[in-house]
XYZ file of C-alpha atoms in Angstrom:
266
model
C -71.848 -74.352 -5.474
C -68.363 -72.363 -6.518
C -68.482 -69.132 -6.905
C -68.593 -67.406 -10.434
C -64.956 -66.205 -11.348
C -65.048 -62.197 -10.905
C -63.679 -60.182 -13.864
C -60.758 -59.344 -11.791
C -59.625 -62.998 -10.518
C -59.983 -64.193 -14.385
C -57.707 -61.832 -15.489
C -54.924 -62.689 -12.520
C -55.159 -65.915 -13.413
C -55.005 -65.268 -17.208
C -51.510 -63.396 -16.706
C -50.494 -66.133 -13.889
C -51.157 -68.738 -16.053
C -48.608 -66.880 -18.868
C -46.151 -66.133 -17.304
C -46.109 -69.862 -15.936
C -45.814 -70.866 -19.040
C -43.183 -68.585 -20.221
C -41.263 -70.349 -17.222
C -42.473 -73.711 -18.903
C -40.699 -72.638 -22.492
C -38.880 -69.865 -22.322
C -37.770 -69.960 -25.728
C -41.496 -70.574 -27.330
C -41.491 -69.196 -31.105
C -43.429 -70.175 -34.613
C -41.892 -74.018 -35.310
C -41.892 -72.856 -39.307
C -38.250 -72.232 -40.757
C -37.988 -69.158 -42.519
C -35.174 -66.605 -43.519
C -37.411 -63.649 -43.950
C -41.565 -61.748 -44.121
C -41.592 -63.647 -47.411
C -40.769 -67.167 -46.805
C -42.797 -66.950 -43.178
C -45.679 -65.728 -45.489
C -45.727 -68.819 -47.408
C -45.111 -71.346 -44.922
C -48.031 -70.220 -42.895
C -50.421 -70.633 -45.642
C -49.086 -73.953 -46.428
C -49.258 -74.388 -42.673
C -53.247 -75.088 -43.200
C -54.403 -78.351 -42.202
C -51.014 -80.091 -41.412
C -48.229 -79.738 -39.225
C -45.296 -77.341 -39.205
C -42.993 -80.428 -39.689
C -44.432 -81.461 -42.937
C -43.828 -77.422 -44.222
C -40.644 -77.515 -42.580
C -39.938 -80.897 -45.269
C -41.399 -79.251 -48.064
C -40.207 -75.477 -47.893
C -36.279 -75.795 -48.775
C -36.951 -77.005 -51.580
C -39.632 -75.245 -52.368
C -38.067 -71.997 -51.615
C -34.727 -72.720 -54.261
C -37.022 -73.313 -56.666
C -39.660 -70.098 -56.053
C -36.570 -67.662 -54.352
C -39.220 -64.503 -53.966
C -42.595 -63.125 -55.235
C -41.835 -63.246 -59.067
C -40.759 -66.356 -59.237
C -43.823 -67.653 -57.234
C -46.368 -66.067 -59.045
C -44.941 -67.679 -62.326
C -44.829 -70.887 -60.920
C -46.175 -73.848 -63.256
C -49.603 -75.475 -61.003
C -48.413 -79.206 -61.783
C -44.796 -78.278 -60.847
C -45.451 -76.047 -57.877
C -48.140 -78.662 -56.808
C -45.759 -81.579 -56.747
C -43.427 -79.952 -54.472
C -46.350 -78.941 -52.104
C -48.206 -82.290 -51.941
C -47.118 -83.528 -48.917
C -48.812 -80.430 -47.231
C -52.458 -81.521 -48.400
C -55.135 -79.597 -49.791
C -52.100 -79.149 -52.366
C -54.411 -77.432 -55.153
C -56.253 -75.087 -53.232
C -52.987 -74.000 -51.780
C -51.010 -73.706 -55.188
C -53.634 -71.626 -56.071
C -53.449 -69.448 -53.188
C -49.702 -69.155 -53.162
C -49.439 -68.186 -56.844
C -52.300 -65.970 -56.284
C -50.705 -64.359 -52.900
C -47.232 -63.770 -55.129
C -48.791 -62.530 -57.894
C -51.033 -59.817 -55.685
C -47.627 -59.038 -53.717
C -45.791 -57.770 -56.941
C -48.925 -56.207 -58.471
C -49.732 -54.126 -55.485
C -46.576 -54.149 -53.034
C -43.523 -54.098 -55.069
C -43.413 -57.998 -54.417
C -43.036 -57.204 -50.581
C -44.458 -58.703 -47.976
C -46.797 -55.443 -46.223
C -46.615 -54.535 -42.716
C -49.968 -53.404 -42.514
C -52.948 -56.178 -41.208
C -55.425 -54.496 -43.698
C -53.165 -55.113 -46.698
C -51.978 -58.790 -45.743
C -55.644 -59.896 -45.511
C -56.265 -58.893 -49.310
C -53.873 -61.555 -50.039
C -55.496 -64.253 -51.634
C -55.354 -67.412 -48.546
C -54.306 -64.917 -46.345
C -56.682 -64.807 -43.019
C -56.330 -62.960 -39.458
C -54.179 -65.742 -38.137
C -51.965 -65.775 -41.475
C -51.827 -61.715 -40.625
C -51.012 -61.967 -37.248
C -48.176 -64.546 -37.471
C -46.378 -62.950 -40.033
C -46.752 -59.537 -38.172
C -45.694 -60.427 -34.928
C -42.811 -62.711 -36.413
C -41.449 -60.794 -39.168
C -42.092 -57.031 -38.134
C -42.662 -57.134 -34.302
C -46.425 -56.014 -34.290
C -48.172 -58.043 -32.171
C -50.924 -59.884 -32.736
C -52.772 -63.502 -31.160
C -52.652 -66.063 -33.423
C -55.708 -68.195 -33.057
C -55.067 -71.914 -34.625
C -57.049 -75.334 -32.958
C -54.582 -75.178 -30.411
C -54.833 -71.791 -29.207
C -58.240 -72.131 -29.375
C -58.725 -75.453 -27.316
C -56.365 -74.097 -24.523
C -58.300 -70.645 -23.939
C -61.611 -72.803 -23.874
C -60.143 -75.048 -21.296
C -58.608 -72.318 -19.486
C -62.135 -70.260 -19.183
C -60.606 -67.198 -21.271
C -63.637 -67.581 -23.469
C -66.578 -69.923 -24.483
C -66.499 -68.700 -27.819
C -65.391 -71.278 -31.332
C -65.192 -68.409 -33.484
C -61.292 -67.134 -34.132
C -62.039 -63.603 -34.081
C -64.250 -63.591 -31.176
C -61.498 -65.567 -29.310
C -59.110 -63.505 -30.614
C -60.630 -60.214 -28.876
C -61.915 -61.297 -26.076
C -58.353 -63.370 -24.980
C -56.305 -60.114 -26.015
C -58.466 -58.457 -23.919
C -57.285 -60.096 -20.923
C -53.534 -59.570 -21.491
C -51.962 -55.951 -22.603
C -50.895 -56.076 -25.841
C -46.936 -56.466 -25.785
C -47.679 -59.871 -24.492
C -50.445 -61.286 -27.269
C -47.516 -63.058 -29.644
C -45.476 -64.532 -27.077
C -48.866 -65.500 -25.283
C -49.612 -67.214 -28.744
C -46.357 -68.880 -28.941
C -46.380 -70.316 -25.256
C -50.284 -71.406 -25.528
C -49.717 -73.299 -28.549
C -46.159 -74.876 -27.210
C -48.625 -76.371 -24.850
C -50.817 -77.176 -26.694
C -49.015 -79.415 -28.614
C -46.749 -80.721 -25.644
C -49.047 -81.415 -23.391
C -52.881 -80.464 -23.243
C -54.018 -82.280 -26.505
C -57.005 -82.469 -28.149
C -58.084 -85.646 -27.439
C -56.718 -86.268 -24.693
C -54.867 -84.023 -22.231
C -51.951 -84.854 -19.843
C -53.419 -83.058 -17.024
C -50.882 -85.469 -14.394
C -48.111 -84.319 -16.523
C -48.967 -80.325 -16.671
C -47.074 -77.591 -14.936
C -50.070 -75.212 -14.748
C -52.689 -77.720 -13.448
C -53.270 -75.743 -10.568
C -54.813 -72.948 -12.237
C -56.441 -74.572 -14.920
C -60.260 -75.110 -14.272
C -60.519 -77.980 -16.677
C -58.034 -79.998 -14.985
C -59.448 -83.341 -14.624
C -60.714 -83.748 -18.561
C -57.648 -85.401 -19.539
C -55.345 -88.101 -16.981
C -54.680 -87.647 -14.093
C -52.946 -90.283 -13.066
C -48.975 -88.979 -13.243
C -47.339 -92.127 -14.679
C -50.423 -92.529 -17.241
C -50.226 -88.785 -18.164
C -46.486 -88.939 -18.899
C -46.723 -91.425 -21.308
C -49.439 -89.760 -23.088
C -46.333 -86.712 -23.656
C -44.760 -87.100 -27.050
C -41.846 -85.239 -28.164
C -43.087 -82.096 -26.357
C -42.727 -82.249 -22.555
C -38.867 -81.776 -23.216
C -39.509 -78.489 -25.106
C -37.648 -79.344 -28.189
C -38.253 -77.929 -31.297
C -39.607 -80.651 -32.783
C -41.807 -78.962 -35.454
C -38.192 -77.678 -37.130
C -35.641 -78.704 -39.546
C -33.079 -76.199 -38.435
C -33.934 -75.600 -34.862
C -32.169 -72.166 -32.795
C -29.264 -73.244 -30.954
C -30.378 -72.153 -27.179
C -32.711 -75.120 -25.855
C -37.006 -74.162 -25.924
C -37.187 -75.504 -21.864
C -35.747 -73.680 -19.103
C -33.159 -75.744 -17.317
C -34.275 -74.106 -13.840
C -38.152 -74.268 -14.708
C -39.543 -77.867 -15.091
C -43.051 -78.807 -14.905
C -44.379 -80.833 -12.013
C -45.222 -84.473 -13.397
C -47.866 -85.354 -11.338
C -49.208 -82.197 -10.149
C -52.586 -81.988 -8.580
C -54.397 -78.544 -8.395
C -52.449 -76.745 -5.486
C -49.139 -78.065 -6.294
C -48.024 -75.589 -9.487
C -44.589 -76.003 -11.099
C -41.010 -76.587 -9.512
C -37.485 -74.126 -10.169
């Protein structure tokens, strides 16, 4: 029978296992275009139940027709809705979005706050909302918990819990805190490249040597490469107008095919 994980080994492999993948993409970052607090703000609510791509589509338009706060919050439902539509769940988040504008100029001087307690009164505006928009926009950092992150520290034994916030503590527990939004960024890179929901590339992953789930998903290298879509490569595939410098290292690669032991390659 293995031996129970001490506190002390979890948290070495917790730390190994990001900076491994800060090897893996080096240039990990939130795949939502924005220009500033305001348009991040809105493109993370609208972020809800669909991909980052789909905002990405949605948002330029979106934002030369609604420019800031005031224009937002006077936004007509059927017109704002038809721009939104392609995001789903297009009502619920018109609602929230003229709601969210029209709290911003009432109580902020349509700004977008710095402070976690204040974005949270925003109407559609969770912890995850909060800590995305803080840790992109004004540098606080914060771990931003979507089905991704969430999935990933299961596998990785970082926590048992389903709950957001619990997940959210006890992960940012294990890290100090400078690291939590970079963590977030690199966990859900790989999330989305390669350990998927359904079914996880384990013969295709970098950190397979210090994940204790590997095994769940293929193992079989040539199997588990096809199952990678646009993601192994690190592009920004989320984004309309990606950065210029390329998301995966061109000295850190992942090992296709590695078996517990085996790590990643430079």
């Amino acid at each position: 029978m293995k031996k129970p994980e001490s506190r002390l080994a979890l948290v070495r492999r917790a730390r190994r296992i990001n900076r491994e993948l800060g090897e893996l993409y080096p240039g990990a970052h939130c795949e939502l275009d924005y220009d500033d607090a305001f348009q991040l703000l809105v493109a993370v609510v609208l972020s809800a139940q669909t991909t980052d791509r789909s905002v990405n589509n949605v948002t330029p338009t979106l934002f030369a027709r609604y420019p800031d706060a005031e224009a937002l919050a006077g936004a007509e439902p059927a017109e704002l809705e038809a721009i939104i539509k392609p995001t789903g769940f297009f009502r619920a988040k018109s609602r929230a979005l003229t709601g969210l504008a029209q709290a911003l100029c009432d109580n902020f001087g349509g700004r977008v706050p710095r402070r976690h307690a204040d974005l949270v009164t925003l109407p559609g505006v969770g912890r995850k909302t909060a800590n995305v928009v803080l840790g992109e926009a004004y540098g606080v950092p914060g771990i931003s918990v979507d089905t991704h992150f969430g999935r990933l520290a299961r596998r990785f034994g970082w926590t048992a819990e389903d709950d957001p916030v619990k997940v959210e503590h006890e992960v940012g527990a294990l890290f100090p805190k400078k690291d939590w939004t970079l963590l977030s960024h690199r966990v859900i890179f790989h999330g989305r490249r390669v350990c998927h929901a359904r079914k996880p590339a384990c013969g295709a992953c970098g950190i397979a040597s210090l994940c204790p789930s590997y095994g769940e998903g293929e193992t079989d290298p040539d199997k588990a490469r096809k199952l990678l879509k646009y993601e192994l490569a690190g592009q920004p595939g989320q984004r309309l107008r990606p950065p210029a410098t390329p998301v995966l290292a061109t000295g850190a690669v992942p090992v296709i095919g590695a078996a517990p032991g085996e790590g990643t390659a430079t």
